[in-house]
XYZ file of N, CA, C and O in Angstrom:
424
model
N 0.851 -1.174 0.000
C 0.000 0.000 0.000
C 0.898 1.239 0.000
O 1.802 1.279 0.834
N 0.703 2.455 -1.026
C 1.227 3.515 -0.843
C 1.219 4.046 0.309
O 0.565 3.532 1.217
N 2.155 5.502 0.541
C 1.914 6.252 1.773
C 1.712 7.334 1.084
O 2.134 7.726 -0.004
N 0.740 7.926 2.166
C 0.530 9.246 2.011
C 1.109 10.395 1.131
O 2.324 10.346 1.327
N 0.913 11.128 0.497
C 2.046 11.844 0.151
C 2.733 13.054 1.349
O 3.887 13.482 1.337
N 1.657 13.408 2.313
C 2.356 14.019 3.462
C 3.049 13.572 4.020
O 3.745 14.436 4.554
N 3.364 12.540 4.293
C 4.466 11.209 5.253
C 5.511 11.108 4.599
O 5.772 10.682 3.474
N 6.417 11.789 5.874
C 7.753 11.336 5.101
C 8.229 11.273 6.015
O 8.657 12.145 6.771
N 8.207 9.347 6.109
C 9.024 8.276 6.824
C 10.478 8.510 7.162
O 10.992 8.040 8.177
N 10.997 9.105 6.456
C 12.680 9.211 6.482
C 12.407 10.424 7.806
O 12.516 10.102 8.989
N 12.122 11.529 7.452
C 12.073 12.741 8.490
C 11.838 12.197 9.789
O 12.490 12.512 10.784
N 10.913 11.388 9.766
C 10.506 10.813 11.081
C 11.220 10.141 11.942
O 11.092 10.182 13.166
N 12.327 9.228 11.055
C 12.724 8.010 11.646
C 14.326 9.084 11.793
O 14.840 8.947 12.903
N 14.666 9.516 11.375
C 16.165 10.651 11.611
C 16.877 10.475 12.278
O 16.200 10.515 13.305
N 17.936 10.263 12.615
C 18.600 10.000 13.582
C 18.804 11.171 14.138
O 19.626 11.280 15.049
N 18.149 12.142 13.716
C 18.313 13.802 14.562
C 17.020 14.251 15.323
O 16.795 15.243 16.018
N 16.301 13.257 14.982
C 14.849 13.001 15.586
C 15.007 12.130 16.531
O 15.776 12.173 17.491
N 13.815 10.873 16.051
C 13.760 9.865 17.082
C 14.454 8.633 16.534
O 14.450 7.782 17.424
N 14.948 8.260 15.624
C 15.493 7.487 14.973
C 17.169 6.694 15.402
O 18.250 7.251 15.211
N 17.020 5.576 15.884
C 18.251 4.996 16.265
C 19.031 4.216 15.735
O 19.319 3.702 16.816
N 19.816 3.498 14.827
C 20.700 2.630 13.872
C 20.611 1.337 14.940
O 20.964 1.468 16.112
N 19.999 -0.169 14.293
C 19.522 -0.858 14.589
C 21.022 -2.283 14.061
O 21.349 -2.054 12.896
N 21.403 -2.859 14.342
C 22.215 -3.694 13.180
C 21.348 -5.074 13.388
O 20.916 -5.470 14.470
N 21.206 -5.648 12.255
C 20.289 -7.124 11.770
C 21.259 -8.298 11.501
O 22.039 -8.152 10.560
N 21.299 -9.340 12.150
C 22.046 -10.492 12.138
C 21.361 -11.747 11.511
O 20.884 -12.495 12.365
N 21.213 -12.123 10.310
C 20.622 -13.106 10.108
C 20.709 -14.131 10.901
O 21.673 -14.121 11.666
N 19.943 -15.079 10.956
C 20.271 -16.650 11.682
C 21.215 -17.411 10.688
O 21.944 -18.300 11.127
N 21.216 -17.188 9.792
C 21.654 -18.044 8.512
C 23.114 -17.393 8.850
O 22.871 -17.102 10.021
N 23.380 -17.308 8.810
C 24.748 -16.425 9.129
C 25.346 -15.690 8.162
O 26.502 -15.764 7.746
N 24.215 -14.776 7.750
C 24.521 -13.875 6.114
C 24.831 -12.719 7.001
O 24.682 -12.507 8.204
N 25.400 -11.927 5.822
C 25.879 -10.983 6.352
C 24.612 -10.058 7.043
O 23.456 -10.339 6.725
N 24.898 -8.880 8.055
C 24.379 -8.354 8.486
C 24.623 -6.543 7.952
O 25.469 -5.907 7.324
N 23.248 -6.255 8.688
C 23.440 -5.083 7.628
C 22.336 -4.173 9.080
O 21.453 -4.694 9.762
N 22.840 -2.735 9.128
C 22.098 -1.596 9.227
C 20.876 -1.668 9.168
O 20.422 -2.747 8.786
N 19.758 -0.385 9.577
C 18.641 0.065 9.578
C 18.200 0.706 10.998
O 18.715 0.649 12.116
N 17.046 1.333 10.501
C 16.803 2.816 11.356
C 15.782 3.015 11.657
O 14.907 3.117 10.797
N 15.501 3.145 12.996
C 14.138 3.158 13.375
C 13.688 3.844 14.753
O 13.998 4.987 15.087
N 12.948 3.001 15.452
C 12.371 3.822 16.837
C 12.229 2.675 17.833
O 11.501 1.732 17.522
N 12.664 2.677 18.635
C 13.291 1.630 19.668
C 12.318 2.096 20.889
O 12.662 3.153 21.419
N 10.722 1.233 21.606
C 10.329 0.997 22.529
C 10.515 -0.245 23.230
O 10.829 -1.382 22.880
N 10.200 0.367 24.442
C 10.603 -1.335 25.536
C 9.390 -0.961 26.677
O 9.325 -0.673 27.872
N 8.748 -1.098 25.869
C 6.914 -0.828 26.627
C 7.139 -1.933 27.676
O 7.668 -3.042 27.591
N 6.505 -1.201 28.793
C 5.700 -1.868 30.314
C 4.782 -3.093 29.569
O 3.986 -2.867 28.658
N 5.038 -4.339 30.103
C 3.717 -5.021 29.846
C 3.631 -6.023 31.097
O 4.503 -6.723 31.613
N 2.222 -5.838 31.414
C 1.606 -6.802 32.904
C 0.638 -7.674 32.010
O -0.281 -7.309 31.276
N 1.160 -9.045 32.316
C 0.691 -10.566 31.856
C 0.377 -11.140 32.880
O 1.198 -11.301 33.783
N -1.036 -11.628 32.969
C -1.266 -12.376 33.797
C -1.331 -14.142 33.775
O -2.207 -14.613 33.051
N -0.580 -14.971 34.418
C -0.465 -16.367 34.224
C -1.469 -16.736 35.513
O -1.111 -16.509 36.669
N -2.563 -17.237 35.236
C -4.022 -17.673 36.246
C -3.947 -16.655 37.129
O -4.170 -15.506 36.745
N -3.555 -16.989 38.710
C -3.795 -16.023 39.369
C -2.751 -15.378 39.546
O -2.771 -14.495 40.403
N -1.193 -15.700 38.577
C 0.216 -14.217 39.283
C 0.179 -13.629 38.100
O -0.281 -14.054 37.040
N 0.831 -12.355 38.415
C 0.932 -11.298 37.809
C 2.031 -11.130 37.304
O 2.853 -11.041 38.216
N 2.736 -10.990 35.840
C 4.209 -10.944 35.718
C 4.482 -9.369 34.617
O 4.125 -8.851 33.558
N 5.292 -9.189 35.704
C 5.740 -7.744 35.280
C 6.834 -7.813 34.598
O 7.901 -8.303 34.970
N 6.455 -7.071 33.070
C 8.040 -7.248 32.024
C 7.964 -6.474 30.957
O 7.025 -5.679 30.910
N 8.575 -6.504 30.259
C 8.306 -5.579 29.070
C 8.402 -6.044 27.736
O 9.003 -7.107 27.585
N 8.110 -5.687 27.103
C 8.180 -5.968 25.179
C 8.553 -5.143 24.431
O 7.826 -4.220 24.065
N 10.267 -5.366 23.883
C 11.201 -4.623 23.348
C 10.548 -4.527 21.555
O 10.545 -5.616 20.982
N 10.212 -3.734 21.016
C 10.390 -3.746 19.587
C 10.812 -2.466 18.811
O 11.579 -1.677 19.363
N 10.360 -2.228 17.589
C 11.668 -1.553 17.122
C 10.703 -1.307 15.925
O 9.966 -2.206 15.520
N 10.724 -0.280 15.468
C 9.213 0.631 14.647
C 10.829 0.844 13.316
O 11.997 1.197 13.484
N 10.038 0.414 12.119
C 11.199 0.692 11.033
C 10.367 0.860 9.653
O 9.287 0.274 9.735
N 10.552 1.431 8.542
C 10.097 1.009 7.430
C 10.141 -0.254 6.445
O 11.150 -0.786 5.983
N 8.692 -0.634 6.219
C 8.584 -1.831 5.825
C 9.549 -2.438 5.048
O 9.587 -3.666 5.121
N 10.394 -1.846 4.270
C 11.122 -2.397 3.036
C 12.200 -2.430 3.929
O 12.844 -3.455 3.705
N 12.661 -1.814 4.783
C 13.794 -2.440 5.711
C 13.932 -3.513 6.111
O 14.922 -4.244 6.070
N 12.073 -3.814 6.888
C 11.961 -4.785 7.887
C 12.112 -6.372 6.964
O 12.325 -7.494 7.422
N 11.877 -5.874 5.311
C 11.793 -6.990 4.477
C 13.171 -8.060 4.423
O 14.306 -7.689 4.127
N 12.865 -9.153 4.702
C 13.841 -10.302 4.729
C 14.028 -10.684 6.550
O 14.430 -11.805 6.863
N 13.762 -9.853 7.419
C 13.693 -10.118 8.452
C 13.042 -11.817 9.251
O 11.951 -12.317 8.979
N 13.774 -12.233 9.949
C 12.406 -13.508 10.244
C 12.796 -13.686 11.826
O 13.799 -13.373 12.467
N 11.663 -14.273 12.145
C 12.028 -15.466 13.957
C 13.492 -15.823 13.877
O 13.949 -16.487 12.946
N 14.287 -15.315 14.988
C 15.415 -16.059 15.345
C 16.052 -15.308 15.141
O 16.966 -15.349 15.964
N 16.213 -14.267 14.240
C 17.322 -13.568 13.765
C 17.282 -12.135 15.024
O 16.367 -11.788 15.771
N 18.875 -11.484 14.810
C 19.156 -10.527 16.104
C 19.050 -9.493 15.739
O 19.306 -9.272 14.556
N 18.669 -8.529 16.521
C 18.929 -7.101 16.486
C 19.386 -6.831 17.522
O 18.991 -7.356 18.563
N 20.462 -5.817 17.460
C 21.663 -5.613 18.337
C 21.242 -3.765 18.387
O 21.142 -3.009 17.420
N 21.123 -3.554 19.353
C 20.694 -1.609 19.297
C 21.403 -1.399 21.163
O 21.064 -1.785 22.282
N 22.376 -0.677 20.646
C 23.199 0.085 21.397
C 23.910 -0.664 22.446
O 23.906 -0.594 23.675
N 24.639 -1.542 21.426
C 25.110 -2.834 22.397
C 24.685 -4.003 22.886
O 25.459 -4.735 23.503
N 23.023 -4.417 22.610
C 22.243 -5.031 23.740
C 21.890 -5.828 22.832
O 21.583 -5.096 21.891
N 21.714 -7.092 22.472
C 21.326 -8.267 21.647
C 20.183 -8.245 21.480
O 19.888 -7.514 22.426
N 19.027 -8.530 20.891
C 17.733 -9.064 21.163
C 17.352 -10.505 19.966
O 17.960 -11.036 19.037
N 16.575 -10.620 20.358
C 16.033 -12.048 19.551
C 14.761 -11.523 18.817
O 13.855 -10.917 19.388
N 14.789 -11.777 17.689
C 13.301 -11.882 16.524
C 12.575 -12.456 16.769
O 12.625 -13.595 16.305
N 11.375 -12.089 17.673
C 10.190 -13.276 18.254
C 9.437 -13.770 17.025
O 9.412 -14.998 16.950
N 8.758 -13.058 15.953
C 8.103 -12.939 15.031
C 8.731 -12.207 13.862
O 9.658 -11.398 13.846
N 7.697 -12.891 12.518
C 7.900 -11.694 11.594
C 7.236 -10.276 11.919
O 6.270 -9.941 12.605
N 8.404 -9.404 10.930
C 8.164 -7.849 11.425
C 6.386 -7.863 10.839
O 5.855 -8.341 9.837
N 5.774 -6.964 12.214
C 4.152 -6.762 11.863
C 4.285 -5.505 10.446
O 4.926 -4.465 10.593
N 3.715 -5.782 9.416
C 3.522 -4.635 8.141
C 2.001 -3.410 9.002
O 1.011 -4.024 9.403
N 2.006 -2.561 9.096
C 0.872 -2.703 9.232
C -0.159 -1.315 8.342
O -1.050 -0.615 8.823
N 0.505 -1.322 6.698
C 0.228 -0.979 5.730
C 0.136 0.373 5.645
O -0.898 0.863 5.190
N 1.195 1.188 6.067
C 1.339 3.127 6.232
C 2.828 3.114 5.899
O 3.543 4.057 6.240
N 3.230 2.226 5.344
C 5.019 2.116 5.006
C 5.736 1.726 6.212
O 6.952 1.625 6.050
N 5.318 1.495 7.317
C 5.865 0.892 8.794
C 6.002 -0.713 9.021
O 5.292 -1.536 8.442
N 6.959 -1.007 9.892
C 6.703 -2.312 9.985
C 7.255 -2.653 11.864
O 8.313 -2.208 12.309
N 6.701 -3.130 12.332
C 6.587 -3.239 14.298
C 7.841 -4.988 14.531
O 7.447 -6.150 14.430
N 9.053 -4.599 14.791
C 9.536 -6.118 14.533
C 9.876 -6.204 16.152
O 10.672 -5.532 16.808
N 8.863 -7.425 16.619
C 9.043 -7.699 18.200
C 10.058 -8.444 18.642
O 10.127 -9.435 17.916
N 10.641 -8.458 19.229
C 12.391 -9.003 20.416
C 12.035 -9.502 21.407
O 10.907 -9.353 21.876
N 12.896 -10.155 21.880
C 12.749 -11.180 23.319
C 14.325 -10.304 23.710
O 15.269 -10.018 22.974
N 14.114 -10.076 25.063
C 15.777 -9.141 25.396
C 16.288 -10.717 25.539
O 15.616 -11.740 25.417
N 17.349 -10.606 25.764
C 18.779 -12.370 25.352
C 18.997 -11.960 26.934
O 19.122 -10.854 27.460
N 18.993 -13.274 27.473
C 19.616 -13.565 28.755
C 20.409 -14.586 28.639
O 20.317 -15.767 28.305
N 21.656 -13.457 29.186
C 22.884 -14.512 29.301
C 22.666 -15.599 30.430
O 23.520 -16.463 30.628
């Protein structure tokens, strides 16, 4: 799906803005490569029957054609810190794509 013609994804994502340099590690062990985006690590309260587990859900807001080739398993590494590819990156058709992480415990 096109974007807007007012949207301009690049301005947004800036690294003079909110925009942070992300590096992508295939699982396959291809080379890895760059990309730029917006790095949340949202509060999330899950409840398992009756406990309550307090944690968060790291993901990483990028443009879709970035997020393309991305899959489960593969790393994103943002500002030193490893994470794991829970899923494929969510598209969710405005030129964006939502790619969710598991933080890596050593």
């Amino acid at each position: 799906m096109p974007t807007l013609g007012w949207e301009d994804r690049d301005a947004f994502l800036s690294l003079d803005e909110f925009g942070i340099t992300a590096t992508v590690t295939p699982q396959d062990g291809g080379p890895s490569r760059s990309i730029v985006g917006i790095f949340d690590d949202a509060f999330l309260n899950a409840q398992l029957g009756d406990y309550d587990l307090d944690t968060t859900q790291p993901r990483f807001l990028c443009k879709s054609e970035d997020a393309a080739g991305i899959i489960r398993a593969d790393e994103l590494t943002i500002d030193g810190e490893t994470f794991d590819v829970l899923t494929s990156p969510q598209v969710d058709g405005t030129g964006f794509a939502t790619i969710v992480m598991g933080r890596r415990h050593i």
